[in-house]
Structure formats: structure tokens, C-alpha cells
Tab-separated table of C-alpha atoms and ligand atoms in Angstrom:
chain	number	residue	atom	x	y	z
Z	26	MET	CA	34.880	-31.450	46.051
Z	27	SER	CA	36.565	-29.077	43.734
Z	28	GLU	CA	33.978	-26.581	42.179
Z	29	VAL	CA	33.240	-27.178	38.737
Z	30	LYS	CA	32.248	-24.680	35.983
Z	31	ASN	CA	29.592	-25.364	33.879
Z	32	GLU	CA	31.609	-24.715	30.261
Z	33	LYS	CA	27.354	-23.906	29.220
Z	34	GLU	CA	26.803	-21.339	32.302
Z	35	LYS	CA	27.124	-17.939	30.819
Z	36	SER	CA	29.761	-15.481	31.950
Z	37	ALA	CA	28.659	-12.455	34.244
Z	38	GLY	CA	29.627	-9.831	31.791
Z	39	LYS	CA	27.470	-12.168	29.158
Z	40	ALA	CA	24.086	-12.366	31.071
Z	41	LEU	CA	24.952	-8.857	32.104
Z	42	GLN	CA	24.790	-7.915	28.254
Z	43	GLU	CA	21.454	-10.061	27.712
Z	44	LYS	CA	20.154	-8.343	30.294
Z	45	LEU	CA	21.463	-4.517	29.714
Z	46	PHE	CA	21.348	-4.904	25.833
Z	47	THR	CA	18.770	-5.150	22.758
Z	48	GLN	CA	18.899	-8.328	21.787
Z	49	LYS	CA	18.217	-7.695	17.741
Z	50	LYS	CA	17.682	-10.895	16.413
Z	51	ASN	CA	15.949	-12.102	12.517
Z	52	GLY	CA	12.161	-13.001	13.633
Z	53	LEU	CA	12.222	-16.510	11.480
Z	54	LEU	CA	15.056	-17.839	14.480
Z	55	LYS	CA	12.182	-16.824	17.338
Z	56	ILE	CA	9.136	-18.166	15.628
Z	57	SER	CA	7.995	-22.480	15.487
Z	58	ASP	CA	8.014	-24.413	12.516
Z	59	GLN	CA	4.201	-23.632	13.086
Z	60	GLU	CA	4.392	-20.760	12.569
Z	61	LYS	CA	6.153	-20.506	10.352
Z	62	GLU	CA	4.186	-22.146	7.739
Z	63	THR	CA	1.193	-19.837	9.043
Z	64	VAL	CA	3.368	-17.187	8.234
Z	65	ASP	CA	3.609	-18.876	4.721
Z	66	SER	CA	-0.401	-19.084	4.527
Z	67	PHE	CA	-1.207	-16.474	5.439
Z	68	CYS	CA	0.776	-15.285	2.481
Z	69	GLU	CA	-0.628	-16.544	-0.253
Z	70	SER	CA	-3.787	-15.223	0.511
Z	71	TYR	CA	-1.624	-12.028	0.581
Z	72	LYS	CA	-0.582	-12.492	-3.000
Z	73	SER	CA	-3.969	-13.212	-4.149
Z	74	PHE	CA	-5.513	-10.120	-2.743
Z	75	LEU	CA	-2.086	-7.803	-5.135
Z	76	ASP	CA	-2.985	-9.440	-7.393
Z	77	SER	CA	-6.095	-8.567	-7.991
Z	78	SER	CA	-6.710	-5.152	-6.652
Z	79	LYS	CA	-3.855	-2.947	-7.957
Z	80	THR	CA	-5.726	0.075	-7.945
Z	81	GLU	CA	-7.479	1.480	-5.245
Z	82	ARG	CA	-10.899	1.779	-6.769
Z	83	GLU	CA	-10.338	-2.190	-6.968
Z	84	ALA	CA	-8.948	-2.525	-3.241
Z	85	VAL	CA	-11.964	-1.397	-2.374
Z	86	ASP	CA	-14.507	-3.482	-3.772
Z	87	THR	CA	-12.193	-6.325	-2.759
Z	88	ALA	CA	-12.358	-4.992	0.970
Z	89	ILE	CA	-16.066	-4.855	0.375
Z	90	LYS	CA	-16.225	-8.456	-1.653
Z	91	LEU	CA	-14.304	-10.546	1.878
Z	92	ALA	CA	-16.212	-7.354	4.425
Z	93	VAL	CA	-19.361	-9.085	3.333
Z	94	GLU	CA	-17.888	-12.286	3.333
Z	95	LYS	CA	-17.405	-11.657	7.240
Z	96	GLY	CA	-20.484	-10.284	8.089
Z	97	PHE	CA	-20.127	-6.532	7.689
Z	98	LYS	CA	-23.550	-4.707	6.489
Z	99	GLU	CA	-23.542	-1.164	4.712
Z	100	TYR	CA	-22.822	1.401	6.909
Z	101	ASP	CA	-25.728	3.333	8.215
Z	102	PRO	CA	-25.407	7.067	9.675
Z	103	LYS	CA	-29.106	7.296	11.091
Z	104	LYS	CA	-28.618	4.193	12.591
Z	105	SER	CA	-26.597	2.905	16.032
Z	106	TYR	CA	-25.308	-0.759	15.821
Z	107	PRO	CA	-24.988	-2.781	19.152
Z	108	ALA	CA	-21.123	-3.960	20.587
Z	109	GLY	CA	-20.391	-7.051	18.001
Z	110	GLU	CA	-21.554	-4.997	15.088
Z	111	LYS	CA	-19.375	-4.775	11.474
Z	112	VAL	CA	-20.209	-2.580	9.246
Z	113	TYR	CA	-18.387	-0.608	6.388
Z	114	TRP	CA	-18.629	3.089	5.367
Z	115	ASN	CA	-17.412	3.298	1.696
Z	116	ASN	CA	-16.052	6.187	0.345
Z	117	HIS	CA	-16.418	7.613	-3.628
Z	118	GLY	CA	-14.689	3.836	-3.804
Z	119	LYS	CA	-11.582	4.569	-2.944
Z	120	SER	CA	-11.267	4.266	0.333
Z	121	ILE	CA	-13.523	2.905	2.939
Z	122	VAL	CA	-13.573	2.980	6.864
Z	123	LEU	CA	-14.768	-0.819	8.348
Z	124	CYS	CA	-15.609	-0.790	12.505
Z	125	VAL	CA	-16.612	-3.138	14.338
Z	126	PHE	CA	-17.990	-2.127	17.040
Z	127	GLY	CA	-16.594	-2.725	20.700
Z	128	THR	CA	-18.227	-3.714	24.248
Z	129	GLU	CA	-17.097	-0.560	26.157
Z	130	PRO	CA	-18.846	2.390	25.950
Z	131	LEU	CA	-17.348	4.821	22.418
Z	132	GLU	CA	-16.898	7.578	24.814
Z	133	ASN	CA	-13.172	6.310	25.416
Z	134	GLY	CA	-12.198	5.467	22.551
Z	135	VAL	CA	-11.418	3.264	19.146
Z	136	LYS	CA	-8.501	2.103	17.983
Z	137	ILE	CA	-7.479	3.122	14.384
Z	138	ALA	CA	-5.913	1.071	11.621
Z	139	ALA	CA	-4.684	2.984	8.410
Z	140	ALA	CA	-3.194	2.153	5.903
Z	141	HIS	CA	-3.701	3.510	1.494
Z	142	ILE	CA	-4.525	1.962	-1.563
Z	143	ASP	CA	-3.426	3.761	-3.971
Z	144	SER	CA	0.427	3.165	-5.103
Z	145	PRO	CA	2.554	5.504	-6.921
Z	146	ARG	CA	1.302	4.377	-10.837
Z	147	LEU	CA	1.204	6.133	-14.317
Z	148	ASP	CA	-1.978	8.007	-15.312
Z	149	LEU	CA	-3.606	8.255	-18.179
Z	150	LYS	CA	-3.957	12.396	-19.235
Z	151	GLN	CA	-6.977	13.333	-20.122
Z	152	HIS	CA	-6.592	13.211	-24.263
Z	153	PRO	CA	-4.420	10.655	-24.424
Z	154	VAL	CA	-5.100	9.216	-27.607
Z	155	TYR	CA	-2.128	9.532	-30.544
Z	156	GLU	CA	-0.547	8.813	-33.381
Z	157	SER	CA	3.411	9.316	-34.230
Z	158	ASN	CA	4.543	7.731	-37.355
Z	159	GLU	CA	2.740	5.441	-37.496
Z	160	LEU	CA	2.038	3.851	-34.260
Z	161	CYS	CA	-0.118	4.382	-31.732
Z	162	LEU	CA	0.485	6.061	-28.104
Z	163	LEU	CA	-1.520	6.758	-24.764
Z	164	LYS	CA	0.508	10.385	-23.441
Z	165	THR	CA	0.938	9.211	-18.938
Z	166	HIS	CA	0.824	11.971	-16.681
Z	167	TYR	CA	2.097	10.040	-12.858
Z	168	TYR	CA	0.894	9.775	-9.778
Z	169	GLY	CA	3.671	9.660	-6.261
Z	170	GLY	CA	6.277	9.431	-6.614
Z	171	ILE	CA	8.284	6.990	-9.032
Z	172	ARG	CA	11.805	6.313	-10.798
Z	173	LYS	CA	10.558	7.292	-14.409
Z	174	TYR	CA	13.536	5.282	-15.436
Z	175	GLN	CA	12.053	1.920	-13.970
Z	176	TRP	CA	8.457	2.133	-16.450
Z	177	PRO	CA	9.941	1.596	-20.003
Z	178	THR	CA	10.355	-1.695	-21.614
Z	179	ILE	CA	7.840	-4.001	-18.359
Z	180	PRO	CA	4.872	-5.201	-19.617
Z	181	LEU	CA	1.640	-2.634	-18.289
Z	182	ALA	CA	-1.338	-3.648	-18.256
Z	183	LEU	CA	-4.507	-0.671	-18.587
Z	184	HIS	CA	-7.378	-0.794	-14.950
Z	185	GLY	CA	-10.111	2.303	-14.313
Z	186	VAL	CA	-13.101	3.193	-15.315
Z	187	ILE	CA	-14.907	5.547	-18.563
Z	188	TYR	CA	-17.896	7.055	-17.797
Z	189	LYS	CA	-19.223	7.392	-21.457
Z	190	ALA	CA	-20.597	10.995	-21.950
Z	191	ASN	CA	-24.449	9.629	-21.294
Z	192	GLY	CA	-23.487	8.739	-17.627
Z	193	GLU	CA	-22.833	4.764	-18.224
Z	194	LYS	CA	-19.979	3.738	-16.489
Z	195	VAL	CA	-17.340	1.119	-18.503
Z	196	ASP	CA	-14.544	-1.094	-16.301
Z	197	VAL	CA	-11.420	-1.542	-18.007
Z	198	THR	CA	-8.714	-4.059	-17.110
Z	199	VAL	CA	-6.906	-4.871	-20.539
Z	200	GLY	CA	-3.375	-7.209	-19.737
Z	201	GLU	CA	-3.544	-9.406	-16.696
Z	202	ASP	CA	-5.149	-12.391	-18.343
Z	203	GLU	CA	-2.274	-14.405	-19.460
Z	204	THR	CA	-4.758	-13.985	-23.360
Z	205	ASP	CA	-5.046	-10.372	-23.061
Z	206	PRO	CA	-2.290	-8.354	-24.965
Z	207	ILE	CA	0.341	-6.222	-22.449
Z	208	PHE	CA	1.194	-2.112	-23.070
Z	209	ILE	CA	4.755	-0.562	-23.281
Z	210	ILE	CA	6.878	2.156	-23.427
Z	211	THR	CA	10.175	2.379	-25.594
Z	212	ASP	CA	13.302	2.768	-24.433
Z	213	LEU	CA	16.066	3.621	-26.487
Z	214	LEU	CA	18.880	0.795	-27.290
Z	215	PRO	CA	22.235	1.534	-25.663
Z	216	HIS	CA	24.058	1.542	-29.573
Z	217	LEU	CA	22.114	5.170	-30.363
Z	218	ALA	CA	22.127	6.027	-26.480
Z	219	GLN	CA	24.664	7.744	-26.185
Z	220	GLU	CA	23.534	11.458	-25.310
Z	221	GLN	CA	20.335	10.126	-23.203
Z	222	SER	CA	22.638	8.059	-21.321
Z	223	LYS	CA	24.442	11.369	-20.780
Z	224	ARG	CA	21.695	12.349	-18.758
Z	225	THR	CA	21.290	12.412	-14.832
Z	226	LEU	CA	19.336	9.231	-14.205
Z	227	GLY	CA	16.784	11.002	-12.445
Z	228	ASP	CA	16.002	12.574	-15.662
Z	229	GLY	CA	16.950	9.502	-17.736
Z	230	ILE	CA	13.333	9.149	-18.596
Z	231	ARG	CA	11.422	12.750	-18.780
Z	232	GLY	CA	8.244	12.606	-17.695
Z	233	GLU	CA	6.116	13.215	-21.429
Z	234	GLU	CA	8.568	9.574	-22.773
Z	235	LEU	CA	5.951	8.385	-20.770
Z	236	ASN	CA	4.459	7.089	-23.672
Z	237	VAL	CA	2.699	3.544	-24.103
Z	238	LEU	CA	2.809	1.887	-26.937
Z	239	ILE	CA	-0.418	0.190	-27.779
Z	240	GLY	CA	-1.340	-0.363	-31.490
Z	241	SER	CA	0.686	-0.375	-34.944
Z	242	ARG	CA	-2.110	-1.892	-37.859
Z	243	PRO	CA	-3.500	0.595	-39.854
Z	244	PHE	CA	-7.674	1.587	-40.330
Z	245	ASN	CA	-8.054	0.189	-43.986
Z	246	ASP	CA	-9.078	3.720	-45.679
Z	247	ASP	CA	-6.760	5.742	-48.436
Z	248	GLU	CA	-9.653	8.331	-47.965
Z	249	VAL	CA	-7.751	8.919	-43.444
Z	250	SER	CA	-4.953	10.112	-41.674
Z	251	GLU	CA	-4.224	9.127	-38.859
Z	252	LYS	CA	-5.667	5.535	-39.956
Z	253	VAL	CA	-3.549	3.673	-36.182
Z	254	LYS	CA	-5.044	5.427	-34.546
Z	255	LEU	CA	-8.028	5.594	-35.771
Z	256	ASN	CA	-8.410	1.310	-35.524
Z	257	VAL	CA	-7.095	1.757	-31.943
Z	258	LEU	CA	-10.544	3.817	-31.409
Z	259	SER	CA	-12.246	1.747	-33.617
Z	260	ILE	CA	-11.765	-1.736	-31.668
Z	261	LEU	CA	-12.372	0.510	-27.747
Z	262	PHE	CA	-15.918	1.720	-29.463
Z	263	GLU	CA	-16.390	-2.256	-30.819
Z	264	LYS	CA	-15.218	-3.649	-27.021
Z	265	TYR	CA	-16.608	-0.346	-24.795
Z	266	GLY	CA	-18.684	1.730	-27.299
Z	267	ILE	CA	-16.275	4.300	-26.235
Z	268	VAL	CA	-15.854	7.415	-28.234
Z	269	GLU	CA	-12.211	9.799	-27.572
Z	270	ASP	CA	-13.713	12.624	-25.661
Z	271	ASP	CA	-15.062	9.425	-23.159
Z	272	PHE	CA	-10.926	9.716	-22.055
Z	273	ILE	CA	-12.542	13.212	-20.566
Z	274	SER	CA	-14.390	11.434	-18.076
Z	275	ALA	CA	-12.047	8.796	-17.494
Z	276	GLU	CA	-9.972	7.650	-14.882
Z	277	LEU	CA	-7.611	4.927	-16.378
Z	278	GLU	CA	-3.833	3.473	-14.507
Z	279	ILE	CA	-1.094	1.931	-16.042
Z	280	VAL	CA	0.272	-0.233	-14.440
Z	281	PRO	CA	2.837	-3.776	-14.190
Z	282	THR	CA	1.356	-6.895	-14.954
Z	283	PHE	CA	3.631	-8.990	-13.046
Z	284	LYS	CA	1.934	-11.285	-10.686
Z	285	ALA	CA	2.676	-11.273	-7.132
Z	286	ARG	CA	5.061	-13.915	-6.738
Z	287	ASP	CA	7.961	-15.746	-4.535
Z	288	VAL	CA	11.514	-14.748	-4.176
Z	289	GLY	CA	15.023	-17.055	-3.788
Z	290	PHE	CA	15.046	-20.691	-3.691
Z	291	ASP	CA	13.428	-20.200	-0.045
Z	292	ARG	CA	10.260	-18.537	-1.057
Z	293	GLY	CA	11.209	-16.013	1.958
Z	294	LEU	CA	10.320	-13.111	-0.391
Z	295	ILE	CA	7.490	-11.544	-2.200
Z	296	ALA	CA	7.834	-9.538	-5.122
Z	297	ALA	CA	4.906	-7.334	-6.365
Z	298	TYR	CA	3.856	-4.232	-7.661
Z	299	GLY	CA	1.689	-1.724	-5.845
Z	300	GLN	CA	2.798	-3.790	-1.525
Z	301	ASP	CA	3.064	0.049	-1.147
Z	302	ASP	CA	1.101	-0.064	0.994
Z	303	ARG	CA	-1.204	-2.562	-0.437
Z	304	SER	CA	1.390	-5.065	2.728
Z	305	CYS	CA	-0.411	-2.972	5.763
Z	306	ALA	CA	-3.197	-2.797	3.829
Z	307	TYR	CA	-4.106	-6.370	3.585
Z	308	THR	CA	-3.053	-6.870	6.500
Z	309	ALA	CA	-5.294	-4.266	8.806
Z	310	LEU	CA	-8.232	-5.782	6.578
Z	311	GLU	CA	-7.729	-9.032	7.856
Z	312	ALA	CA	-7.022	-8.073	10.975
Z	313	ILE	CA	-10.149	-6.410	10.726
Z	314	LEU	CA	-11.673	-8.548	9.425
Z	315	ASP	CA	-10.376	-10.988	12.320
Z	316	CYS	CA	-11.979	-8.640	14.367
Z	317	GLU	CA	-14.841	-10.668	16.263
Z	318	ASN	CA	-16.981	-8.952	19.539
Z	319	PRO	CA	-13.599	-6.565	20.687
Z	320	LYS	CA	-13.069	-4.420	24.462
Z	321	THR	CA	-12.798	-1.394	22.732
Z	322	THR	CA	-14.711	0.030	18.816
Z	323	CYS	CA	-12.188	-0.801	16.436
Z	324	VAL	CA	-11.636	0.224	12.897
Z	325	THR	CA	-9.781	-0.155	10.063
Z	326	VAL	CA	-8.747	2.463	6.959
Z	327	LEU	CA	-7.804	2.034	3.788
Z	328	THR	CA	-7.418	5.256	2.191
Z	329	ASP	CA	-6.459	7.106	-1.216
Z	330	LYS	CA	-4.167	9.977	-2.333
Z	331	GLU	CA	-1.274	8.773	0.373
Z	332	GLU	CA	0.442	9.684	-2.953
Z	333	ILE	CA	0.805	12.828	-3.464
Z	334	GLY	CA	-0.119	14.094	-0.322
Z	335	SER	CA	-3.364	12.994	1.290
Z	336	MET	CA	-5.227	14.913	-1.616
Z	337	GLY	CA	-9.242	15.420	-1.477
Z	338	ASN	CA	-12.235	14.304	-0.515
Z	339	THR	CA	-10.850	10.086	-0.358
Z	340	GLY	CA	-7.746	11.101	0.609
Z	341	LEU	CA	-7.153	11.144	4.897
Z	342	GLN	CA	-6.115	15.209	4.927
Z	343	SER	CA	-9.716	15.729	4.816
Z	344	HIS	CA	-12.702	15.101	6.814
Z	345	TYR	CA	-14.413	11.621	5.934
Z	346	LEU	CA	-13.267	10.097	9.100
Z	347	GLU	CA	-13.753	12.572	11.287
Z	348	ASP	CA	-17.518	12.241	9.851
Z	349	PHE	CA	-17.221	8.418	10.676
Z	350	ILE	CA	-16.295	9.103	14.265
Z	351	PHE	CA	-18.910	11.663	13.913
Z	352	HIS	CA	-21.806	9.431	13.152
Z	353	ILE	CA	-21.215	6.315	15.714
Z	354	ALA	CA	-20.452	9.027	18.557
Z	355	LYS	CA	-24.000	11.094	17.949
Z	356	ASN	CA	-25.842	7.712	17.250
Z	357	ALA	CA	-23.895	6.279	21.343
Z	358	GLY	CA	-24.803	9.735	22.326
Z	359	THR	CA	-21.645	11.189	23.374
Z	360	ASP	CA	-19.742	13.748	20.574
Z	361	ALA	CA	-16.626	13.280	18.261
Z	362	PRO	CA	-14.265	14.675	19.852
Z	363	THR	CA	-14.728	13.308	23.192
Z	364	VAL	CA	-14.042	10.338	21.126
Z	365	LEU	CA	-11.254	11.377	19.534
Z	366	SER	CA	-8.658	12.789	22.261
Z	367	HIS	CA	-9.160	8.668	23.526
Z	368	SER	CA	-8.716	7.003	20.331
Z	369	ALA	CA	-5.118	5.250	19.074
Z	370	CYS	CA	-3.689	4.801	15.299
Z	371	LEU	CA	-1.490	2.292	14.232
Z	372	SER	CA	-0.634	3.806	10.821
Z	373	ALA	CA	-0.202	1.142	8.680
Z	374	ASP	CA	2.407	2.086	6.276
Z	375	VAL	CA	5.388	0.368	5.044
Z	376	SER	CA	9.124	1.279	5.867
Z	377	ALA	CA	12.282	1.689	3.619
Z	378	ALA	CA	14.029	-2.248	4.615
Z	379	PHE	CA	18.082	-1.507	4.770
Z	380	ASP	CA	19.352	-3.033	1.200
Z	381	PRO	CA	23.156	-4.643	1.191
Z	382	THR	CA	23.418	-2.699	-2.531
Z	383	PHE	CA	23.395	0.246	-1.172
Z	384	PRO	CA	23.496	0.366	2.736
Z	385	GLU	CA	25.430	4.385	2.820
Z	386	VAL	CA	21.902	5.409	2.692
Z	387	ASN	CA	20.666	4.488	5.643
Z	388	GLU	CA	22.654	4.640	9.307
Z	389	PRO	CA	22.440	0.777	9.951
Z	390	ARG	CA	21.662	0.684	13.844
Z	391	ASN	CA	17.960	2.513	13.479
Z	392	ALA	CA	16.771	1.195	9.693
Z	393	SER	CA	14.882	-1.760	9.499
Z	394	TYR	CA	15.674	-5.202	8.015
Z	395	CYS	CA	13.391	-7.640	5.604
Z	396	ASN	CA	12.672	-10.738	8.388
Z	397	TYR	CA	13.175	-9.044	11.678
Z	398	GLY	CA	9.218	-8.077	11.632
Z	399	VAL	CA	6.992	-5.174	11.471
Z	400	ALA	CA	8.948	-1.862	12.072
Z	401	MET	CA	7.501	1.035	14.205
Z	402	CYS	CA	9.082	3.736	12.846
Z	403	LYS	CA	8.121	7.102	15.530
Z	404	PHE	CA	8.824	10.034	13.541
Z	405	THR	CA	9.098	10.468	9.478
Z	406	GLY	CA	9.188	13.648	8.193
Z	407	SER	CA	12.341	15.461	6.427
Z	408	ARG	CA	16.144	16.506	8.074
Z	409	GLY	CA	15.043	18.021	10.771
Z	410	LYS	CA	11.836	15.545	11.744
Z	411	SER	CA	10.688	18.360	9.080
Z	412	GLY	CA	5.840	17.909	8.933
Z	413	CYS	CA	6.200	15.016	10.927
Z	414	ASN	CA	3.710	12.801	13.780
Z	415	ASP	CA	5.748	12.065	16.786
Z	416	ALA	CA	4.889	9.804	18.234
Z	417	HIS	CA	4.621	10.390	22.269
Z	418	ALA	CA	7.162	7.698	24.668
Z	419	GLU	CA	3.418	6.970	26.306
Z	420	PHE	CA	2.051	5.545	23.469
Z	421	VAL	CA	4.699	3.849	21.814
Z	422	SER	CA	5.122	1.890	25.448
Z	423	TYR	CA	1.575	1.126	25.601
Z	424	VAL	CA	2.079	-0.572	21.492
Z	425	ARG	CA	5.623	-1.971	22.656
Z	426	ASN	CA	4.192	-3.532	25.406
Z	427	ILE	CA	1.188	-5.042	23.230
Z	428	PHE	CA	3.620	-6.694	20.874
Z	429	ASP	CA	5.837	-8.410	23.248
Z	430	SER	CA	2.834	-9.063	26.443
Z	431	ASN	CA	1.612	-11.348	22.216
Z	432	ASP	CA	4.990	-12.779	20.877
Z	433	VAL	CA	4.630	-10.021	17.748
Z	434	ILE	CA	8.213	-10.015	16.375
Z	435	TRP	CA	9.319	-6.304	15.490
Z	436	GLN	CA	11.379	-3.981	15.472
Z	437	THR	CA	12.169	-0.225	15.242
Z	438	CYS	CA	13.724	1.793	11.922
Z	439	GLU	CA	13.522	5.140	10.487
Z	440	LEU	CA	13.466	6.537	7.083
Z	441	GLY	CA	17.271	6.708	6.339
Z	442	ARG	CA	20.481	8.878	7.004
Z	443	VAL	CA	19.165	11.912	8.905
Z	444	ASP	CA	19.524	14.207	6.417
Z	445	LEU	CA	19.441	12.715	3.068
Z	446	GLY	CA	15.925	12.964	2.338
Z	447	GLY	CA	11.986	11.910	3.652
Z	448	GLY	CA	9.067	11.788	3.544
Z	449	GLY	CA	5.777	11.092	5.308
Z	450	THR	CA	2.836	8.999	5.962
Z	451	VAL	CA	-1.103	9.512	7.234
Z	452	ALA	CA	0.378	9.967	10.589
Z	453	ALA	CA	0.599	13.559	10.808
Z	454	TYR	CA	-2.774	14.149	9.972
Z	455	VAL	CA	-4.627	11.224	12.372
Z	456	ALA	CA	-2.693	13.591	14.236
Z	457	ASN	CA	-4.354	16.776	13.781
Z	458	LEU	CA	-7.863	14.524	14.395
Z	459	GLY	CA	-6.177	14.584	18.331
Z	460	ILE	CA	-5.092	10.580	18.176
Z	461	ASP	CA	-2.568	9.179	19.219
Z	462	VAL	CA	-0.855	7.829	16.428
Z	463	VAL	CA	2.681	6.072	15.773
Z	464	ASP	CA	3.843	4.716	11.953
Z	465	VAL	CA	3.717	0.987	12.072
Z	466	GLY	CA	4.882	-1.394	8.783
Z	467	VAL	CA	6.337	-3.910	6.631
Z	468	PRO	CA	10.018	-3.010	5.335
Z	469	VAL	CA	9.821	-2.890	1.601
Z	470	LEU	CA	12.982	-2.956	-0.572
Z	471	SER	CA	12.703	-1.102	-4.058
Z	472	MET	CA	9.885	1.293	-2.304
Z	473	HIS	CA	7.548	2.870	-5.595
Z	474	SER	CA	9.017	0.915	-7.887
Z	475	PRO	CA	6.943	-1.314	-10.713
Z	476	TYR	CA	7.655	-4.770	-8.749
Z	477	GLU	CA	8.258	-4.400	-4.902
Z	478	VAL	CA	9.743	-6.613	-2.042
Z	479	THR	CA	8.671	-7.806	1.647
Z	480	ALA	CA	9.959	-10.882	3.725
Z	481	LYS	CA	6.842	-12.738	4.373
Z	482	LEU	CA	7.315	-13.316	7.595
Z	483	ASP	CA	7.327	-8.758	8.084
Z	484	VAL	CA	3.480	-9.631	6.158
Z	485	TYR	CA	2.554	-11.940	9.028
Z	486	MET	CA	3.945	-9.756	11.892
Z	487	ALA	CA	1.900	-6.816	10.281
Z	488	TYR	CA	-1.361	-9.203	10.283
Z	489	LYS	CA	-0.770	-10.219	13.903
Z	490	GLY	CA	0.780	-6.382	15.316
Z	491	PHE	CA	-2.474	-4.711	14.415
Z	492	ALA	CA	-4.739	-7.735	15.323
Z	493	VAL	CA	-3.594	-7.793	18.245
Z	494	PHE	CA	-3.407	-3.837	18.497
Z	495	PHE	CA	-7.107	-4.127	18.521
Z	496	LYS	CA	-7.803	-6.411	20.583
Z	497	ASN	CA	-5.824	-5.042	23.503
M	515	LIG	MN1	2.614	4.843	2.044
M	516	LIG	MN1	4.771	5.691	-1.116
């Protein structure tokens, strides 16, 4: 008999290539139809979260509501908790620590997923309201890294809190309900924009031009000036009982009114405001909510102020996470340094997805791609890794192993070409506590824009990654 080579048999080179080369493949070609359905239904809840949680305060409120439904109780720093107990610690209503106590001794460390719930936006100034040429507007001060030209001529909503002179709190949300009015920042018509068009893109719309239109009808009284402003303030007084001075003790945020929507004929992507970093916040939240009787004590931190450097007592440069560990350590008869030095953290933050329209900003071998799964970023920083946490190979090896052995679809990435720019996450501040940490998150197109885009598969794989981390 002569030897007939099976056509389907791999050549030696092909087999060797498969063994030795990195095999990159679109995640949707790796999962079953059933898991695809799981991805899609998970993302329906994700979209609802995005629509109900457009500010850090709202995200904390939603997190508490969902946590209480799952049996979480408010944390008492004076109590010690048995394995299986679930608690949340609310920090000023703007950041939150959620914890499920494990069966292993706390000395063995805790596992932390840390995401941020603040997003780039426009804050109101403390004296925001003014009238000019019989239109009423609000002065804003942008928060985080926005591209200012993206904010005019889109529908905007106002979210936040106002404290009156007597200390009474008023919650405000206008522009989200279909029957609400919306607000808008105007821009020049092209006919008259010849001079403006000569500005650079970064200077195209300036900070002091981000003025929000909020009224046009005058108060009917010839005796007064600023009639439109008066009319607006009288509406606000009627509705909320506030006066102009109350804006001083307010935190009001202008955000896009856009609801989260599917993108594309195949509905594979999601467009929404605030997916940096609520794609990771929601998935880290769901992972802790689904965490039952873990071996290691597990913690999800949803933090504030990441977009402006993690400052303030609700940001991760402050001590609140360390304080939480201090309390649980003390009540378990151990100490915080022991617990922290054995702890591990996934810094849950988004990465820049490769954009085919702007390929030149990425080094394609090391960029993250939509639908290639949750992205692990060993280091961030600028230029020569300046200011970053560069994760230890040992820790990357651990994460790689648990992801691979639990069918988490994942990829690696870095933030654009080496010399081009850069950025940071909370990873460096978590690492300052002695914790092993690496960045893991969802790739995002148009990051920091009013309408960011993610792939559903990647969002789901972030959830799966955090859940697997808690269990292994
Ligand atoms: Mn982020
Ligand atoms: Mn960001």
C-alpha cells in the first residue's frame, strides 16, 4: 500500500507555527451560540445601568440598590464578619467599597477589582447663570480630559445635587425623560466660521465657550433688567425652591442625554456616554454581586475622581480603601500591612480600541481590538512608562493562567504608540499600598467622547474575567 497523505493533515511547519506562534482570533469565532446569547442578555442589563448611572453619585446609588437586593448590608467598622457575609461601605455617596468575606484567613490577602465611576463631563461653575442678549446660559468648567469641540450641538442633561442655605438637599435630573426639555451648547454656522475654522482642533471650541443654553423667554415686567434670567430663576424657585446663591453649594454635571444604544446591523457594539469607566464598573460590580462564599475575601471598589488624578477623599490617592482593609484586618485579629502585602488587584479600566480610521496612533501588534476580549495592560504611563504601575511578570502569569483555564477571552494592549501620548489609571495608587496590580478592562472607541463605543463581547468578558479572578 502506498502512503496517501491526508489532505487535512497539517504540514510540519503549520503545526509548528500553531504551537509556537501567538494565535490571535476574533472572540466571536471562539464562543458558542449559547454564550453569544449570554453576552447579549448581559449587555441589556449593562445598558440599563449606563442609562441610570451617568454620574458617580448615581452609580453609587445604583450599586447600593443592586447590592441590597443581593443581601449586602451596610458595613460597620466595629463589627467582625463571618465568611459569606456581604457588605458595602459608602464613601460620601461618590465611591463605594463592596466586600464578600471569604473562608480563608484574611492574612492570605484580599482580591480587589477597582474601577472608577466618574467620567469626563462639564461641571457648572459656582456662579453659573447669566443672561446675554436676552438668552440665558450656564457657565461650565470641564471635568477630565474632554475634546471640547465634541460638546456643542448635542442634547445635554443636567444631573446633580443642590444644597440650599438651610442645608436641605435637592436632587436634580433634567433632560433624561422624553418629556423633559434638554440643554445645548451652540456653535457657529459654517458661513461665519472662517476665523474659527483656522483655530487648531484642540482650540476649536474653548473652555469659556462651553456655555449651555437654558432659557429664552423674558419675565414680563418692564421695571427689571435680565428678564430672561429672572424668568429661569423663578421657574427654578418654583420647582426646587432654590435661589441663585444655592448654586454655590451645588454639584451639577452636564452630561449627554444619549441613551445606550446598539451599534451596527449586527448589534455587536454599544454606544453610550460614560463607558470609561462604567463598562468596568458595572462588570466589577456584577462580579462581586454574583460572588458567593469565596475562599479569598473579595472586594470591588468603585472609585471617584480618577479622571482628574484620583485626588480628594473619594479618589484612590486618599486612604479610604486602605482604611477599609485596616478595619476588616483589625476585626479579624490581623493587621492591614499583612493583608495588603498578600493582596491582588485588577485595576479595572478601559483601554483604547484600535480604530481603523486612525490606525497611525497605534502599534498594531500591541493594540487592543474590539471583540478580542477584555484587555490586559501590563503598563500604562507616558513615554518611558513614566508614572505607571508596570505589573510584575509573576502576577501577569497568574492572571493569564486563570483567564486561560476559565475560557475568558482576553488580549493584551498598550495605550497607543510609544512616543505619542499616554495615560494612567488607579493601578499606581493601589500598588502604593503594597498590592500586586495589573490593568484589565474593556477596549473603547472614541474614548472620553460624549458617545463612546464598546463591543458587547468585550464587556461580557470583563465581567467573566473579574468573576474568575474572585473565584481563583
Ligand atoms: Mn478610565
Ligand atoms: Mn478616562
